Amino acid sequence: MIQDILTYLTVTAAIAYTLYSFWRVLFSTKAGSACSSGCSSCGSKSDLFEELARKQKGPASKTAHRSLV
């Protein structure tokens, strides 16, 4: 019984830490606080936001994007 509780607590803590780290990377305002590139607007963050925006637009935007490439 106690082993199950400790396992659930450990897994919950790991998930919470992962989500917290992801949140820091996406929404950091200080330079070098979470990104490995040392600037507040790293390329990977802007790429991620562009991909999310593309996915929210739907399938029509994928066709338009392919025609531009």
mmCIF file of N, CA and C in Angstrom:
data_model
loop_
_atom_site.group_PDB
_atom_site.id
_atom_site.type_symbol
_atom_site.label_atom_id
_atom_site.label_comp_id
_atom_site.label_asym_id
_atom_site.label_seq_id
_atom_site.Cartn_x
_atom_site.Cartn_y
_atom_site.Cartn_z
ATOM 1 N N MET A 1 0.819 -1.199 0.000
ATOM 2 C CA MET A 1 0.000 0.000 0.000
ATOM 3 C C MET A 1 0.862 1.263 0.000
ATOM 4 N N ILE A 2 1.835 1.328 0.897
ATOM 5 C CA ILE A 2 2.682 2.513 0.977
ATOM 6 C C ILE A 2 3.541 2.659 -0.282
ATOM 7 N N GLN A 3 3.929 1.519 -0.868
ATOM 8 C CA GLN A 3 4.729 1.563 -2.097
ATOM 9 C C GLN A 3 3.920 2.158 -3.248
ATOM 10 N N ASP A 4 2.649 1.832 -3.318
ATOM 11 C CA ASP A 4 1.795 2.398 -4.358
ATOM 12 C C ASP A 4 1.668 3.916 -4.202
ATOM 13 N N ILE A 5 1.466 4.351 -2.976
ATOM 14 C CA ILE A 5 1.327 5.782 -2.713
ATOM 15 C C ILE A 5 2.611 6.517 -3.082
ATOM 16 N N LEU A 6 3.757 5.975 -2.696
ATOM 17 C CA LEU A 6 5.032 6.601 -3.030
ATOM 18 C C LEU A 6 5.269 6.610 -4.539
ATOM 19 N N THR A 7 4.865 5.567 -5.222
ATOM 20 C CA THR A 7 5.007 5.511 -6.678
ATOM 21 C C THR A 7 4.151 6.580 -7.337
ATOM 22 N N TYR A 8 2.905 6.703 -6.918
ATOM 23 C CA TYR A 8 2.023 7.715 -7.489
ATOM 24 C C TYR A 8 2.544 9.123 -7.212
ATOM 25 N N LEU A 9 3.053 9.354 -6.014
ATOM 26 C CA LEU A 9 3.606 10.668 -5.683
ATOM 27 C C LEU A 9 4.831 10.988 -6.545
ATOM 28 N N THR A 10 5.684 10.002 -6.770
ATOM 29 C CA THR A 10 6.885 10.200 -7.577
ATOM 30 C C THR A 10 6.528 10.494 -9.030
ATOM 31 N N VAL A 11 5.600 9.733 -9.570
ATOM 32 C CA VAL A 11 5.191 9.945 -10.959
ATOM 33 C C VAL A 11 4.500 11.303 -11.108
ATOM 34 N N THR A 12 3.666 11.667 -10.164
ATOM 35 C CA THR A 12 2.993 12.961 -10.202
ATOM 36 C C THR A 12 3.999 14.104 -10.119
ATOM 37 N N ALA A 13 4.993 13.969 -9.257
ATOM 38 C CA ALA A 13 6.032 15.003 -9.142
ATOM 39 C C ALA A 13 6.835 15.119 -10.433
ATOM 40 N N ALA A 14 7.137 14.007 -11.069
ATOM 41 C CA ALA A 14 7.894 14.033 -12.325
ATOM 42 C C ALA A 14 7.094 14.715 -13.427
ATOM 43 N N ILE A 15 5.816 14.419 -13.508
ATOM 44 C CA ILE A 15 4.958 15.046 -14.517
ATOM 45 C C ILE A 15 4.837 16.548 -14.245
ATOM 46 N N ALA A 16 4.654 16.916 -12.984
ATOM 47 C CA ALA A 16 4.527 18.330 -12.631
ATOM 48 C C ALA A 16 5.812 19.084 -12.966
ATOM 49 N N TYR A 17 6.966 18.501 -12.696
ATOM 50 C CA TYR A 17 8.242 19.150 -13.001
ATOM 51 C C TYR A 17 8.434 19.298 -14.508
ATOM 52 N N THR A 18 8.038 18.303 -15.262
ATOM 53 C CA THR A 18 8.150 18.366 -16.718
ATOM 54 C C THR A 18 7.276 19.478 -17.278
ATOM 55 N N LEU A 19 6.043 19.565 -16.804
ATOM 56 C CA LEU A 19 5.140 20.622 -17.258
ATOM 57 C C LEU A 19 5.662 22.004 -16.866
ATOM 58 N N TYR A 20 6.203 22.117 -15.660
ATOM 59 C CA TYR A 20 6.772 23.384 -15.203
ATOM 60 C C TYR A 20 7.959 23.795 -16.077
ATOM 61 N N SER A 21 8.830 22.860 -16.406
ATOM 62 C CA SER A 21 9.984 23.159 -17.251
ATOM 63 C C SER A 21 9.544 23.582 -18.642
ATOM 64 N N PHE A 22 8.553 22.883 -19.190
ATOM 65 C CA PHE A 22 8.031 23.227 -20.504
ATOM 66 C C PHE A 22 7.427 24.626 -20.478
ATOM 67 N N TRP A 23 6.701 24.960 -19.446
ATOM 68 C CA TRP A 23 6.088 26.278 -19.292
ATOM 69 C C TRP A 23 7.167 27.365 -19.237
ATOM 70 N N ARG A 24 8.257 27.097 -18.506
ATOM 71 C CA ARG A 24 9.352 28.069 -18.404
ATOM 72 C C ARG A 24 10.002 28.320 -19.747
ATOM 73 N N VAL A 25 10.179 27.282 -20.537
ATOM 74 C CA VAL A 25 10.804 27.442 -21.841
ATOM 75 C C VAL A 25 9.927 28.275 -22.760
ATOM 76 N N LEU A 26 8.633 28.024 -22.750
ATOM 77 C CA LEU A 26 7.737 28.731 -23.652
ATOM 78 C C LEU A 26 7.484 30.178 -23.253
ATOM 79 N N PHE A 27 7.405 30.447 -21.975
ATOM 80 C CA PHE A 27 6.979 31.763 -21.526
ATOM 81 C C PHE A 27 8.022 32.490 -20.678
ATOM 82 N N SER A 28 9.290 32.217 -20.889
ATOM 83 C CA SER A 28 10.327 32.910 -20.141
ATOM 84 C C SER A 28 10.505 34.315 -20.708
ATOM 85 N N THR A 29 10.771 35.280 -19.841
ATOM 86 C CA THR A 29 10.991 36.651 -20.270
ATOM 87 C C THR A 29 12.430 37.085 -20.045
ATOM 88 N N LYS A 30 13.136 36.430 -19.145
ATOM 89 C CA LYS A 30 14.524 36.780 -18.883
ATOM 90 C C LYS A 30 15.433 36.070 -19.877
ATOM 91 N N ALA A 31 16.447 36.767 -20.340
ATOM 92 C CA ALA A 31 17.391 36.180 -21.287
ATOM 93 C C ALA A 31 18.175 35.067 -20.604
ATOM 94 N N GLY A 32 18.214 33.911 -21.242
ATOM 95 C CA GLY A 32 18.983 32.798 -20.728
ATOM 96 C C GLY A 32 18.367 32.072 -19.560
ATOM 97 N N SER A 33 17.121 32.354 -19.228
ATOM 98 C CA SER A 33 16.528 31.717 -18.063
ATOM 99 C C SER A 33 16.164 30.261 -18.308
ATOM 100 N N ALA A 34 15.775 29.914 -19.519
ATOM 101 C CA ALA A 34 15.392 28.534 -19.770
ATOM 102 C C ALA A 34 15.926 28.010 -21.098
ATOM 103 N N CYS A 35 16.139 28.890 -22.032
ATOM 104 C CA CYS A 35 16.596 28.478 -23.350
ATOM 105 C C CYS A 35 18.104 28.249 -23.340
ATOM 106 N N SER A 36 18.562 27.300 -24.094
ATOM 107 C CA SER A 36 19.994 27.027 -24.109
ATOM 108 C C SER A 36 20.761 28.004 -24.985
ATOM 109 N N SER A 37 20.060 28.774 -25.820
ATOM 110 C CA SER A 37 20.743 29.703 -26.715
ATOM 111 C C SER A 37 21.135 31.005 -26.025
ATOM 112 N N GLY A 38 20.575 31.286 -24.867
ATOM 113 C CA GLY A 38 20.971 32.471 -24.117
ATOM 114 C C GLY A 38 20.224 33.737 -24.487
ATOM 115 N N CYS A 39 19.188 33.655 -25.296
ATOM 116 C CA CYS A 39 18.403 34.842 -25.613
ATOM 117 C C CYS A 39 16.938 34.582 -25.271
ATOM 118 N N SER A 40 16.163 35.650 -25.145
ATOM 119 C CA SER A 40 14.769 35.472 -24.742
ATOM 120 C C SER A 40 13.881 35.019 -25.889
ATOM 121 N N SER A 41 14.331 35.135 -27.120
ATOM 122 C CA SER A 41 13.508 34.708 -28.247
ATOM 123 C C SER A 41 14.276 33.713 -29.104
ATOM 124 N N CYS A 42 14.476 32.536 -28.573
ATOM 125 C CA CYS A 42 15.255 31.530 -29.302
ATOM 126 C C CYS A 42 14.464 31.000 -30.491
ATOM 127 N N GLY A 43 15.167 30.470 -31.471
ATOM 128 C CA GLY A 43 14.550 29.985 -32.688
ATOM 129 C C GLY A 43 13.614 28.820 -32.460
ATOM 130 N N SER A 44 13.952 27.943 -31.541
ATOM 131 C CA SER A 44 13.097 26.781 -31.315
ATOM 132 C C SER A 44 11.749 27.190 -30.749
ATOM 133 N N LYS A 45 11.719 28.222 -29.915
ATOM 134 C CA LYS A 45 10.453 28.679 -29.356
ATOM 135 C C LYS A 45 9.581 29.292 -30.446
ATOM 136 N N SER A 46 10.172 30.113 -31.311
ATOM 137 C CA SER A 46 9.382 30.720 -32.375
ATOM 138 C C SER A 46 8.929 29.666 -33.376
ATOM 139 N N ASP A 47 9.763 28.649 -33.645
ATOM 140 C CA ASP A 47 9.356 27.553 -34.522
ATOM 141 C C ASP A 47 8.166 26.797 -33.943
ATOM 142 N N LEU A 48 8.196 26.573 -32.637
ATOM 143 C CA LEU A 48 7.103 25.870 -31.982
ATOM 144 C C LEU A 48 5.807 26.668 -32.081
ATOM 145 N N PHE A 49 5.883 27.982 -31.845
ATOM 146 C CA PHE A 49 4.686 28.806 -31.936
ATOM 147 C C PHE A 49 4.158 28.871 -33.363
ATOM 148 N N GLU A 50 5.049 28.900 -34.360
ATOM 149 C CA GLU A 50 4.607 28.892 -35.754
ATOM 150 C C GLU A 50 3.894 27.585 -36.092
ATOM 151 N N GLU A 51 4.437 26.476 -35.615
ATOM 152 C CA GLU A 51 3.818 25.170 -35.872
ATOM 153 C C GLU A 51 2.447 25.083 -35.209
ATOM 154 N N LEU A 52 2.327 25.593 -33.987
ATOM 155 C CA LEU A 52 1.033 25.594 -33.302
ATOM 156 C C LEU A 52 0.026 26.456 -34.055
ATOM 157 N N ALA A 53 0.447 27.599 -34.552
ATOM 158 C CA ALA A 53 -0.455 28.470 -35.307
ATOM 159 C C ALA A 53 -0.896 27.785 -36.591
ATOM 160 N N ARG A 54 0.024 27.081 -37.240
ATOM 161 C CA ARG A 54 -0.315 26.370 -38.461
ATOM 162 C C ARG A 54 -1.333 25.265 -38.194
ATOM 163 N N LYS A 55 -1.178 24.562 -37.090
ATOM 164 C CA LYS A 55 -2.102 23.478 -36.753
ATOM 165 C C LYS A 55 -3.483 24.016 -36.404
ATOM 166 N N GLN A 56 -3.543 25.192 -35.803
ATOM 167 C CA GLN A 56 -4.834 25.763 -35.435
ATOM 168 C C GLN A 56 -5.609 26.244 -36.647
ATOM 169 N N LYS A 57 -4.913 26.596 -37.719
ATOM 170 C CA LYS A 57 -5.601 27.071 -38.922
ATOM 171 C C LYS A 57 -6.326 25.952 -39.643
ATOM 172 N N GLY A 58 -5.835 24.728 -39.519
ATOM 173 C CA GLY A 58 -6.516 23.598 -40.130
ATOM 174 C C GLY A 58 -5.839 23.105 -41.392
ATOM 175 N N PRO A 59 -6.480 22.142 -42.082
ATOM 176 C CA PRO A 59 -5.884 21.509 -43.262
ATOM 177 C C PRO A 59 -5.677 22.450 -44.436
ATOM 178 N N ALA A 60 -6.470 23.497 -44.585
ATOM 179 C CA ALA A 60 -6.326 24.403 -45.724
ATOM 180 C C ALA A 60 -4.982 25.106 -45.690
ATOM 181 N N SER A 61 -4.473 25.430 -44.495
ATOM 182 C CA SER A 61 -3.197 26.119 -44.407
ATOM 183 C C SER A 61 -2.038 25.213 -44.803
ATOM 184 N N LYS A 62 -2.175 23.903 -44.596
ATOM 185 C CA LYS A 62 -1.108 22.987 -44.991
ATOM 186 C C LYS A 62 -0.961 22.970 -46.506
ATOM 187 N N THR A 63 -2.076 23.022 -47.212
ATOM 188 C CA THR A 63 -2.035 23.042 -48.666
ATOM 189 C C THR A 63 -1.403 24.339 -49.159
ATOM 190 N N ALA A 64 -1.760 25.434 -48.535
ATOM 191 C CA ALA A 64 -1.180 26.727 -48.921
ATOM 192 C C ALA A 64 0.312 26.752 -48.616
ATOM 193 N N HIS A 65 0.697 26.170 -47.495
ATOM 194 C CA HIS A 65 2.110 26.139 -47.118
ATOM 195 C C HIS A 65 2.902 25.299 -48.114
ATOM 196 N N ARG A 66 2.352 24.197 -48.568
ATOM 197 C CA ARG A 66 3.050 23.340 -49.520
ATOM 198 C C ARG A 66 3.231 24.040 -50.865
ATOM 199 N N SER A 67 2.271 24.856 -51.250
ATOM 200 C CA SER A 67 2.396 25.553 -52.527
ATOM 201 C C SER A 67 3.482 26.613 -52.487
ATOM 202 N N LEU A 68 3.762 27.145 -51.300
ATOM 203 C CA LEU A 68 4.808 28.154 -51.159
ATOM 204 C C LEU A 68 6.189 27.519 -51.157
ATOM 205 N N VAL A 69 6.278 26.278 -50.750
ATOM 206 C CA VAL A 69 7.591 25.618 -50.627
ATOM 207 C C VAL A 69 8.039 25.063 -51.900
#
